[in-house]
Short mmCIF file of C-alpha atoms in Angstrom, two decimals:
data_model
loop_
_atom_site.label_atom_id
_atom_site.label_comp_id
_atom_site.label_asym_id
_atom_site.label_seq_id
_atom_site.Cartn_x
_atom_site.Cartn_y
_atom_site.Cartn_z
CA MET A 1 -2.48 23.24 -22.27
CA TYR A 2 -2.27 27.20 -21.15
CA GLU A 3 -5.75 27.51 -22.45
CA PRO A 4 -8.73 26.81 -19.88
CA GLN A 5 -9.56 22.30 -21.19
CA ARG A 6 -12.24 20.15 -20.76
CA LEU A 7 -11.05 15.91 -20.10
CA HIS A 8 -12.42 13.78 -22.67
CA PRO A 9 -16.44 12.63 -23.21
CA ALA A 10 -15.33 9.56 -21.60
CA ALA A 11 -15.09 10.85 -18.56
CA ILE A 12 -18.96 11.28 -17.94
CA LEU A 13 -18.61 8.28 -18.40
CA GLU A 14 -15.99 7.53 -15.10
CA PHE A 15 -18.19 10.00 -13.13
CA LEU A 16 -21.25 7.83 -13.79
CA ILE A 17 -19.97 5.67 -12.96
CA GLY A 18 -18.28 6.46 -9.59
CA ASN A 19 -20.64 7.85 -8.18
CA ILE A 20 -23.60 6.06 -8.91
CA TYR A 21 -20.86 3.20 -7.17
CA LYS A 22 -20.46 5.52 -4.31
CA GLN A 23 -24.38 5.96 -3.73
CA PHE A 24 -25.48 2.96 -4.65
CA GLN A 25 -23.29 1.63 -1.25
CA SER A 26 -24.29 4.31 0.97
CA LEU A 27 -28.88 4.24 0.11
CA LEU A 28 -28.41 -0.02 0.64
CA PRO A 29 -29.59 -0.46 3.21
CA LEU A 30 -33.03 2.21 2.23
CA ILE A 31 -32.86 0.60 -1.36
CA ILE A 32 -33.42 -2.93 0.92
CA LEU A 33 -36.20 -1.30 2.90
CA VAL A 34 -37.57 -0.09 -0.49
CA PHE A 35 -38.15 -3.40 -2.29
CA GLY A 36 -39.41 -4.75 0.87
CA GLN A 37 -42.95 -2.58 0.53
CA ASN A 38 -45.00 -3.65 -2.62
CA GLU A 39 -46.33 0.58 -2.36
CA ILE A 40 -43.25 2.10 -2.08
CA ARG A 41 -41.28 -0.25 -4.83
CA ARG A 42 -43.80 0.16 -7.31
CA TRP A 43 -43.47 4.04 -7.20
CA PHE A 44 -39.59 3.31 -6.91
CA LEU A 45 -40.10 1.72 -9.85
CA PHE A 46 -41.67 4.55 -11.75
CA ALA A 47 -39.80 6.92 -10.56
CA LEU A 48 -36.02 5.53 -11.15
CA PRO A 49 -36.30 5.98 -14.77
CA VAL A 50 -36.47 9.55 -14.73
CA ILE A 51 -34.46 9.68 -11.50
CA LEU A 52 -31.90 8.27 -13.71
CA LEU A 53 -32.17 10.69 -16.70
CA LEU A 54 -32.07 13.54 -14.33
CA TYR A 55 -28.79 12.32 -12.93
CA VAL A 56 -27.51 12.06 -16.30
CA LEU A 57 -27.88 15.59 -17.08
CA TYR A 58 -26.43 16.41 -13.79
CA ILE A 59 -23.38 14.91 -14.85
CA ILE A 60 -23.57 16.26 -18.60
CA VAL A 61 -23.54 19.70 -16.75
CA TYR A 62 -20.66 19.20 -14.28
CA TRP A 63 -18.84 18.17 -16.78
CA LEU A 64 -19.19 20.56 -18.83
CA ARG A 65 -18.13 23.05 -16.41
CA TYR A 66 -15.35 20.36 -15.26
CA LEU A 67 -12.12 22.81 -16.33
CA TYR A 68 -8.14 22.54 -16.25
CA TYR A 69 -5.14 24.79 -16.93
CA ILE A 70 -1.76 26.30 -16.66
CA GLN A 71 -1.20 29.83 -15.42
CA ASP A 72 1.84 31.22 -13.35
CA ASP A 73 3.54 28.34 -12.33
CA GLU A 74 0.01 27.03 -11.37
CA LEU A 75 -2.13 23.91 -12.11
CA HIS A 76 -5.86 25.53 -12.17
CA LEU A 77 -8.68 22.79 -12.01
CA GLU A 78 -12.39 24.85 -11.53
CA PHE A 79 -15.52 22.74 -11.33
CA GLY A 80 -19.04 22.98 -9.68
CA ILE A 81 -22.92 23.02 -10.78
CA PHE A 82 -24.58 25.58 -8.04
CA VAL A 83 -20.96 26.58 -6.20
CA LYS A 84 -18.06 27.59 -8.69
CA LYS A 85 -14.66 25.37 -6.84
CA LYS A 86 -11.44 27.06 -7.69
CA ARG A 87 -8.16 24.92 -6.48
CA PHE A 88 -4.84 26.14 -7.80
CA ILE A 89 -1.72 24.20 -7.03
CA SER A 90 1.02 25.34 -7.24
CA PHE A 91 4.30 23.21 -9.56
CA GLY A 92 6.65 23.44 -5.85
CA ARG A 93 3.92 21.61 -3.81
CA VAL A 94 3.76 18.77 -6.83
CA GLN A 95 5.73 16.14 -4.47
CA ALA A 96 4.40 13.32 -7.60
CA VAL A 97 1.73 12.47 -10.42
CA GLN A 98 0.73 9.62 -11.51
CA VAL A 99 -1.04 8.07 -14.42
CA SER A 100 -3.32 5.16 -14.73
CA SER A 101 -5.63 3.47 -17.16
CA GLY A 102 -9.14 1.93 -15.64
CA ILE A 103 -11.61 0.07 -18.17
CA ILE A 104 -13.23 2.70 -19.75
CA GLN A 105 -10.55 5.23 -19.88
CA ARG A 106 -8.58 2.05 -22.23
CA ILE A 107 -11.54 1.69 -24.22
CA PHE A 108 -10.89 5.07 -25.63
CA GLY A 109 -7.15 4.81 -25.39
CA LEU A 110 -7.27 7.61 -22.13
CA VAL A 111 -5.69 7.68 -19.42
CA LYS A 112 -6.04 8.54 -15.41
CA LEU A 113 -4.20 11.63 -13.90
CA GLN A 114 -3.95 12.13 -11.17
CA VAL A 115 -1.90 14.53 -9.12
CA GLU A 116 -0.30 14.23 -5.54
CA THR A 117 0.96 16.88 -3.22
CA ALA A 118 2.95 18.20 0.13
CA GLY A 119 0.17 17.62 2.68
CA GLY A 120 -2.41 17.12 0.80
CA GLY A 121 -3.09 13.97 2.67
CA ASP A 122 -3.99 10.54 1.74
CA LYS A 123 -5.26 11.06 -1.62
CA ALA A 124 -4.28 13.05 -4.48
CA GLU A 125 -5.30 16.55 -4.42
CA LEU A 126 -6.29 16.61 -8.05
CA VAL A 127 -7.44 13.95 -10.85
CA LEU A 128 -7.84 14.44 -14.26
CA PRO A 129 -9.98 11.11 -14.88
CA ALA A 130 -9.76 11.26 -18.59
CA ILE A 131 -7.60 12.47 -20.55
CA SER A 132 -4.98 11.35 -23.48
CA LYS A 133 -1.30 9.80 -23.10
CA LYS A 134 -0.01 12.61 -24.88
CA ARG A 135 -1.85 15.94 -22.72
CA ALA A 136 -0.78 13.54 -19.04
CA GLU A 137 2.95 12.83 -20.53
CA GLU A 138 3.12 16.62 -21.39
CA LEU A 139 1.07 17.55 -17.58
CA ARG A 140 3.66 15.76 -15.59
CA TYR A 141 6.59 17.05 -17.24
CA ILE A 142 5.15 20.49 -16.90
CA LEU A 143 4.47 19.75 -13.81
CA GLU A 144 7.47 17.55 -12.87
CA SER A 145 10.39 19.76 -14.16
CA LYS A 146 8.43 22.91 -13.72
CA ARG A 147 9.37 24.05 -16.84
CA PRO A 148 7.32 24.33 -20.53
CA ILE A 149 7.97 21.01 -22.26
CA PRO A 150 9.92 21.82 -25.35
CA ALA A 151 9.13 20.34 -28.75
CA GLN A 152 8.51 17.18 -28.99
CA LYS A 153 9.74 16.32 -25.57
CA TYR A 154 7.13 13.67 -26.33
CA GLN A 155 8.14 11.41 -29.02
CA GLU A 156 11.35 11.10 -27.04
CA THR A 157 10.13 10.57 -23.33
CA GLU A 158 8.44 7.47 -25.77
CA ASP A 159 11.32 6.50 -27.45
CA GLN A 160 13.63 6.77 -24.84
CA HIS A 161 14.53 3.23 -22.52
CA THR A 162 17.87 3.05 -20.76
CA GLY A 163 18.47 1.00 -19.06
CA GLU A 164 17.18 -2.49 -18.13
CA ILE A 165 13.90 -3.54 -17.87
CA PHE A 166 13.05 -5.75 -15.02
CA ARG A 167 9.69 -8.05 -15.81
CA LEU A 168 7.58 -10.42 -13.01
CA SER A 169 7.32 -14.11 -14.01
CA THR A 170 4.93 -15.81 -13.53
CA ARG A 171 6.06 -17.98 -12.07
CA ASP A 172 6.82 -15.43 -9.42
CA LEU A 173 3.04 -13.77 -9.53
CA PHE A 174 2.10 -17.80 -8.46
CA ILE A 175 4.60 -16.98 -5.28
CA LEU A 176 3.88 -14.33 -4.31
CA SER A 177 -0.77 -15.28 -4.13
CA SER A 178 0.55 -17.88 -2.30
CA THR A 179 2.72 -16.25 0.41
CA SER A 180 0.49 -12.90 0.40
CA ASN A 181 -1.04 -11.72 3.10
CA SER A 182 -3.67 -11.28 1.13
CA ILE A 183 -5.34 -14.65 1.17
CA GLY A 184 -5.61 -13.84 5.23
CA VAL A 185 -7.48 -10.56 4.06
CA VAL A 186 -10.10 -12.34 1.47
CA LEU A 187 -11.46 -14.70 5.33
CA VAL A 188 -11.95 -11.71 7.10
CA GLY A 189 -13.49 -10.27 3.89
CA LEU A 190 -15.40 -13.27 3.62
CA PHE A 191 -16.63 -12.65 7.54
CA VAL A 192 -17.82 -9.42 7.22
CA ILE A 193 -19.65 -10.41 3.91
CA PHE A 194 -21.29 -12.82 6.04
CA SER A 195 -21.48 -10.41 9.23
CA GLN A 196 -23.13 -7.65 6.74
CA LEU A 197 -26.30 -10.45 5.59
CA GLU A 198 -26.71 -10.73 8.76
CA GLU A 199 -27.71 -7.48 9.52
CA VAL A 200 -29.59 -6.62 6.72
CA PHE A 201 -31.41 -10.19 6.02
CA PRO A 202 -31.35 -11.32 10.04
CA ASN A 203 -34.33 -13.82 8.87
CA LEU A 204 -32.20 -16.13 6.81
CA ASN A 205 -31.08 -16.75 10.20
CA ILE A 206 -27.27 -16.97 8.34
CA TRP A 207 -25.33 -18.35 11.38
CA THR A 208 -27.54 -20.55 12.46
CA ILE A 209 -26.58 -22.03 8.87
CA VAL A 210 -22.86 -21.88 8.89
CA GLY A 211 -23.80 -23.52 12.75
CA GLY A 212 -25.46 -26.62 11.70
CA TYR A 213 -22.72 -27.10 8.73
CA VAL A 214 -20.07 -26.51 11.32
CA ASN A 215 -21.91 -29.37 13.78
CA GLU A 216 -22.39 -31.67 11.34
CA ILE A 217 -18.95 -31.38 9.26
CA ALA A 218 -17.87 -31.83 13.06
CA GLY A 219 -19.39 -35.28 13.07
CA LYS A 220 -17.65 -36.87 10.47
CA THR A 221 -14.67 -38.68 10.14
CA ILE A 222 -11.62 -36.53 10.64
CA THR A 223 -10.76 -36.90 6.67
CA THR A 224 -13.79 -35.15 6.23
CA ILE A 225 -12.74 -32.54 8.59
CA ILE A 226 -9.57 -32.19 6.26
CA LEU A 227 -11.42 -32.46 3.16
CA VAL A 228 -13.14 -29.78 4.13
CA VAL A 229 -10.46 -27.62 5.49
CA LEU A 230 -8.66 -27.99 2.05
CA VAL A 231 -11.43 -26.69 -0.17
CA ILE A 232 -12.00 -23.72 2.19
CA PHE A 233 -8.17 -22.97 1.66
CA LEU A 234 -8.15 -23.28 -1.84
CA LEU A 235 -10.93 -21.46 -2.24
CA THR A 236 -9.66 -18.74 -0.79
CA TRP A 237 -6.20 -19.64 -2.29
CA ILE A 238 -7.74 -19.01 -5.82
CA LEU A 239 -9.40 -15.43 -4.72
CA SER A 240 -5.87 -14.50 -3.80
CA LEU A 241 -4.32 -15.85 -7.13
CA LEU A 242 -6.58 -13.90 -8.96
CA GLY A 243 -5.82 -10.75 -6.95
CA ASN A 244 -2.68 -10.43 -7.55
CA PHE A 245 -2.80 -11.42 -10.71
CA ILE A 246 -4.69 -7.94 -10.98
CA LYS A 247 -2.50 -6.34 -9.30
CA PHE A 248 0.62 -7.77 -10.80
CA GLY A 249 -0.20 -8.44 -13.84
CA GLY A 250 2.13 -7.24 -16.43
CA PHE A 251 4.58 -5.48 -14.05
CA GLU A 252 7.52 -4.01 -15.63
CA LEU A 253 9.99 -1.57 -13.83
CA ILE A 254 12.86 0.51 -15.59
CA ARG A 255 15.39 3.09 -14.27
CA MET A 256 14.71 6.86 -17.01
CA ASP A 257 17.14 9.10 -15.55
CA ASN A 258 16.10 10.35 -11.72
CA ASN A 259 13.35 8.53 -12.24
CA ILE A 260 11.84 4.72 -11.72
CA LYS A 261 8.90 3.97 -13.86
CA ILE A 262 6.37 1.18 -13.20
CA ASN A 263 4.10 -0.32 -15.53
CA ARG A 264 1.63 -2.81 -13.32
CA GLY A 265 -1.80 -3.97 -13.58
CA LEU A 266 -4.60 -6.14 -15.78
CA MET A 267 -8.02 -4.41 -15.10
CA GLU A 268 -6.58 -0.90 -14.20
CA LYS A 269 -3.48 -0.75 -16.68
CA LYS A 270 -1.27 1.66 -14.02
CA GLN A 271 2.48 3.77 -14.50
CA LEU A 272 3.72 4.62 -11.72
CA THR A 273 6.65 7.54 -11.40
CA ILE A 274 9.29 7.76 -8.26
CA PRO A 275 11.76 10.65 -8.45
CA ILE A 276 14.86 9.33 -7.13
CA LYS A 277 15.76 12.42 -4.98
CA LYS A 278 12.07 11.53 -3.25
CA ILE A 279 13.17 8.31 -1.97
CA GLN A 280 14.40 8.46 1.92
CA ALA A 281 14.71 5.27 2.64
CA VAL A 282 14.70 1.45 1.25
CA ARG A 283 13.14 -1.16 2.70
CA VAL A 284 13.56 -4.74 2.33
CA VAL A 285 10.67 -6.88 3.27
CA GLU A 286 10.88 -10.89 4.55
CA ASN A 287 7.47 -12.39 4.62
CA VAL A 288 7.44 -14.93 7.33
CA LEU A 289 5.61 -16.93 4.23
CA ARG A 290 8.26 -16.24 2.02
CA GLN A 291 11.05 -17.09 3.87
CA PRO A 292 11.35 -20.62 2.63
CA PHE A 293 11.44 -19.60 -0.48
CA GLY A 294 14.30 -17.11 -0.50
CA MET A 295 12.09 -14.48 -1.76
CA VAL A 296 11.39 -10.84 -0.46
CA SER A 297 10.08 -8.02 -1.98
CA ILE A 298 11.51 -4.26 -1.50
CA GLN A 299 9.43 -1.17 -0.81
CA VAL A 300 10.67 2.62 -0.32
CA VAL A 301 9.90 4.94 1.63
CA SER A 302 9.02 8.74 -0.47
CA ILE A 303 7.86 11.70 0.02
CA SER A 304 4.36 11.46 -1.60
CA ASN A 305 0.89 10.87 -0.35
CA ALA A 306 0.62 7.21 0.18
CA GLU A 307 -1.23 5.11 -2.86
CA GLU A 308 -4.94 2.94 -1.92
CA LYS A 309 -3.36 0.33 0.54
CA GLY A 310 0.06 1.20 0.50
CA GLU A 311 0.33 0.02 -3.06
CA SER A 312 2.48 3.78 -4.06
CA SER A 313 6.01 1.63 -1.71
CA VAL A 314 6.01 -1.44 -3.81
CA LEU A 315 8.95 -1.09 -5.83
CA PHE A 316 9.73 -4.46 -7.05
CA PRO A 317 6.60 -7.16 -5.15
CA ILE A 318 8.78 -10.66 -5.30
CA ILE A 319 12.52 -10.97 -5.46
CA PRO A 320 14.55 -14.31 -4.70
CA HIS A 321 16.65 -12.17 -1.81
CA ARG A 322 20.71 -13.02 -3.39
CA GLN A 323 19.82 -10.66 -6.05
CA VAL A 324 18.49 -7.91 -4.04
CA GLU A 325 22.56 -6.56 -3.70
CA GLU A 326 22.34 -6.96 -7.61
CA PHE A 327 18.80 -5.07 -7.69
CA LEU A 328 19.85 -1.94 -6.02
CA GLU A 329 23.20 -1.60 -7.89
CA GLN A 330 21.26 -1.79 -10.97
CA VAL A 331 17.65 0.62 -10.33
CA LEU A 332 18.50 2.23 -7.35
CA PRO A 333 22.86 2.26 -6.95
CA GLU A 334 22.08 5.86 -4.14
CA PHE A 335 21.04 2.97 -1.64
CA ALA A 336 23.15 0.06 -3.10
CA VAL A 337 25.27 -2.20 0.17
CA PRO A 338 25.59 -5.30 1.09
CA LEU A 339 23.06 -6.19 3.97
CA GLU A 340 25.41 -7.32 5.80
CA THR A 341 24.29 -6.30 10.42
CA LYS A 342 25.77 -6.53 14.12
CA GLN A 343 23.30 -8.14 15.96
CA LEU A 344 22.47 -7.53 19.69
CA PRO A 345 24.65 -7.88 22.36
CA ILE A 346 23.74 -11.06 23.84
CA ARG A 347 22.40 -9.09 27.53
CA SER A 348 19.39 -7.76 25.03
CA ARG A 349 17.88 -11.57 24.16
CA ILE A 350 16.40 -11.38 27.84
CA ARG A 351 14.52 -8.38 27.01
CA TYR A 352 13.10 -9.82 22.89
CA ILE A 353 12.46 -13.17 25.12
CA LEU A 354 10.24 -12.24 27.61
CA ILE A 355 8.50 -9.61 26.01
CA ASN A 356 6.37 -12.86 24.03
CA LEU A 357 6.74 -14.80 26.83
CA ILE A 358 4.68 -12.41 28.94
CA PRO A 359 1.56 -12.15 27.30
CA ALA A 360 1.78 -16.12 26.15
CA PHE A 361 1.64 -16.51 30.22
CA LEU A 362 -1.63 -14.05 30.79
CA VAL A 363 -3.05 -16.08 28.61
CA THR A 364 -2.54 -19.03 29.63
CA ILE A 365 -3.45 -17.85 32.91
CA LEU A 366 -6.51 -16.75 31.68
CA ALA A 367 -7.72 -19.55 29.85
CA MET A 368 -7.01 -21.89 31.96
CA PHE A 369 -9.39 -20.64 34.33
CA PHE A 370 -12.87 -19.60 32.24
CA LEU A 371 -12.10 -22.38 28.69
CA PRO A 372 -12.01 -26.15 29.25
CA TYR A 373 -9.22 -27.40 27.75
CA GLY A 374 -7.43 -23.94 28.67
CA TRP A 375 -4.18 -26.05 29.01
CA PHE A 376 -3.77 -26.68 25.25
CA THR A 377 -1.97 -23.08 25.85
CA LEU A 378 0.88 -24.34 27.47
CA LEU A 379 2.50 -24.30 23.86
CA LEU A 380 2.25 -20.97 23.38
CA TRP A 381 5.07 -20.97 26.10
CA PRO A 382 7.73 -22.46 23.69
CA LEU A 383 6.49 -20.50 20.29
CA ALA A 384 6.56 -17.36 22.12
CA VAL A 385 10.16 -18.13 23.58
CA TRP A 386 11.01 -19.27 19.58
CA LEU A 387 9.77 -16.02 18.36
CA GLY A 388 11.74 -14.04 20.99
CA PHE A 389 14.83 -15.13 20.20
CA ILE A 390 14.38 -15.45 16.53
CA GLN A 391 13.79 -11.37 16.93
CA TYR A 392 16.95 -11.09 18.89
CA ARG A 393 18.65 -12.54 16.02
CA ASP A 394 17.62 -10.40 13.54
CA ALA A 395 17.84 -7.68 15.39
CA GLY A 396 20.82 -5.22 14.46
CA PHE A 397 22.79 -2.67 12.73
CA ASN A 398 25.42 -1.39 10.27
CA ILE A 399 26.53 1.70 8.63
CA GLN A 400 28.27 1.53 5.27
CA ASN A 401 28.90 3.60 2.70
CA ASN A 402 27.34 6.53 4.48
CA LYS A 403 24.46 5.04 4.50
CA LEU A 404 22.09 2.97 8.42
CA LEU A 405 20.78 0.34 8.25
CA ILE A 406 17.74 -1.80 11.12
CA SER A 407 17.01 -5.17 10.80
CA SER A 408 14.31 -6.15 12.70
CA ARG A 409 11.55 -8.60 13.08
CA ALA A 410 8.49 -8.50 14.90
CA LEU A 411 7.07 -11.53 12.54
CA GLY A 412 8.64 -10.90 8.96
CA LYS A 413 11.98 -9.37 8.62
CA VAL A 414 12.42 -6.46 7.32
CA THR A 415 16.29 -4.17 6.79
CA THR A 416 15.43 -0.60 6.05
CA ILE A 417 19.11 1.99 3.74
CA VAL A 418 18.80 5.04 4.81
CA PRO A 419 21.57 6.98 4.24
CA ARG A 420 22.57 9.94 6.63
CA GLN A 421 21.25 12.44 4.63
CA ARG A 422 17.40 11.01 4.94
CA ILE A 423 17.13 10.91 8.08
CA GLN A 424 14.95 13.59 9.27
CA SER A 425 16.18 12.84 13.62
CA LEU A 426 17.94 10.94 15.60
CA ALA A 427 17.21 10.19 18.82
CA VAL A 428 19.13 7.43 21.69
CA SER A 429 16.24 6.93 24.49
CA ASN A 430 17.09 4.46 27.45
CA THR A 431 14.59 2.63 30.75
CA TYR A 432 15.21 1.57 33.79
CA PHE A 433 15.49 -1.36 32.99
CA GLN A 434 18.40 -0.95 29.66
CA ILE A 435 20.56 1.62 32.23
CA LYS A 436 21.34 -1.19 34.15
CA ARG A 437 21.95 -3.48 31.40
CA LYS A 438 23.70 -0.28 29.62
CA LEU A 439 21.61 -0.84 26.66
CA THR A 440 19.28 1.33 25.34
CA THR A 441 17.05 2.33 21.91
CA LEU A 442 17.61 3.54 18.60
CA HIS A 443 14.87 6.67 16.94
CA VAL A 444 15.08 7.19 13.14
CA ALA A 445 13.06 9.83 11.93
CA ILE A 446 12.10 9.73 8.43
CA ALA A 447 10.61 11.52 5.29
CA SER A 448 6.85 10.25 4.27
CA GLY A 449 4.51 12.75 2.74
CA SER A 450 2.60 14.17 4.28
CA ILE A 451 3.95 11.82 8.01
CA THR A 452 6.89 10.77 9.29
CA ALA A 453 7.86 7.85 9.76
CA SER A 454 10.71 5.33 12.13
CA LYS A 455 12.80 2.89 12.61
CA LYS A 456 13.42 1.88 15.88
CA LEU A 457 16.03 -0.58 17.29
CA VAL A 458 15.85 -1.43 20.92
CA GLY A 459 18.66 -3.46 22.94
CA MET A 460 21.18 -1.32 21.46
CA ASP A 461 24.96 -1.41 23.52
CA LYS A 462 24.94 2.31 25.07
CA GLU A 463 28.45 2.56 23.25
CA GLU A 464 27.37 1.43 19.47
CA SER A 465 24.28 4.00 20.01
CA ALA A 466 27.24 7.23 21.08
CA MET A 467 29.17 6.16 17.93
CA ILE A 468 25.87 6.72 15.92
CA SER A 469 24.84 9.82 17.53
CA ARG A 470 28.24 10.77 16.49
CA TRP A 471 28.28 9.82 13.18
CA TYR A 472 24.84 11.28 12.76
CA SER A 473 25.52 14.91 14.08
CA ASP A 474 28.96 15.14 12.37
CA PHE A 475 26.31 15.67 9.31
CA GLY A 476 24.82 18.11 10.81
CA GLY A 477 21.67 16.20 11.68
CA TYR A 478 19.36 16.79 14.86
CA ILE A 479 19.91 14.62 17.71
#
């Protein structure tokens, strides 16, 4: 551990596949152009084996020069062929150490270790893509505890399981997939793919073909149109279902001493460790589609660089709303409070309605001038009023057990729980219109990795805002 160490030889495959994939993405237009020319294609296919052989040799040399070791309370990394680079990460800068295992790692019984640091950006500052599980646990212990690993610590760690293990059932995975935003993401992804195909293969006239199919379907009976829409929805739902099963399959969560450990994933098995002391706030998110099922997701705001696609913020992807308080009592008692909030004064309701109604009004005016059936947009008016009303109804706050609760809604409702000592700063502001109604806007800043997360509540009573300001300033915070 304290002598320079190489990665497992399986790292050669990891480096090779990862780099070839990146090169293929960036050179795809050039490759298509090459294969479109017979003479160039012949030379390219002749040279391809030589290029691949040289590239494999390059990766092998890169692997031989990729070394890591611990020295003087720092994790050292040396890499590079033509230019040798050195990276030093002091233990004090380490924010989180994450362990995962993709297909290559699982074949060889290895794991990938990623080290996140303060100010390190959105990506891990150091990645060891192929090391043994034992060495990964030893490194994690040293980096998180800032001290050498005691004898037999790894074995003890493997055997220690205190507290209840929370798992995601197959039923909950179905609900998660059916009510997630990934269905929309799949549709957008398909649209992007078609757009790229149109640019790469302009002679195919893809949108002309699609338009022809749409016109043909539009001429059919209403039953046929409904059937086509249902088939498209079913296909996107299946893709969303597969994606969520791959991402959250085998989900397990357990509180172990001062850490929360999460295992999840089918294709890539991820093991996330969230130190309790790094958690700054808890968010209970009520997705619009999940509310009829009484389901919510629980997320955390922590001092850690964001994982890819924000995955590290998800504490438990889906859970019945009635079980949230019990779950927090067992997993995060430091943040456990009743989720009851005080409603905003009724004089702030008009603001929530107008903020939605005015854009709907403008859309209607433009649509009626430029679209043949623009008057249909009048239907947006009652929807805007209804959205403004439920946004007002669900907005609120409370102070319980030295914790601040703020609930608000854009489309989905989000309730944020922040202990007083985790608030970085608190501010109160008001506009000209708010002054006349004795209303204010509360701004709360929470530390989150290399950025500062914030939360605001619009339309608070002036006296209530002053009370929260006094509550926070008594603790010695910054107003």
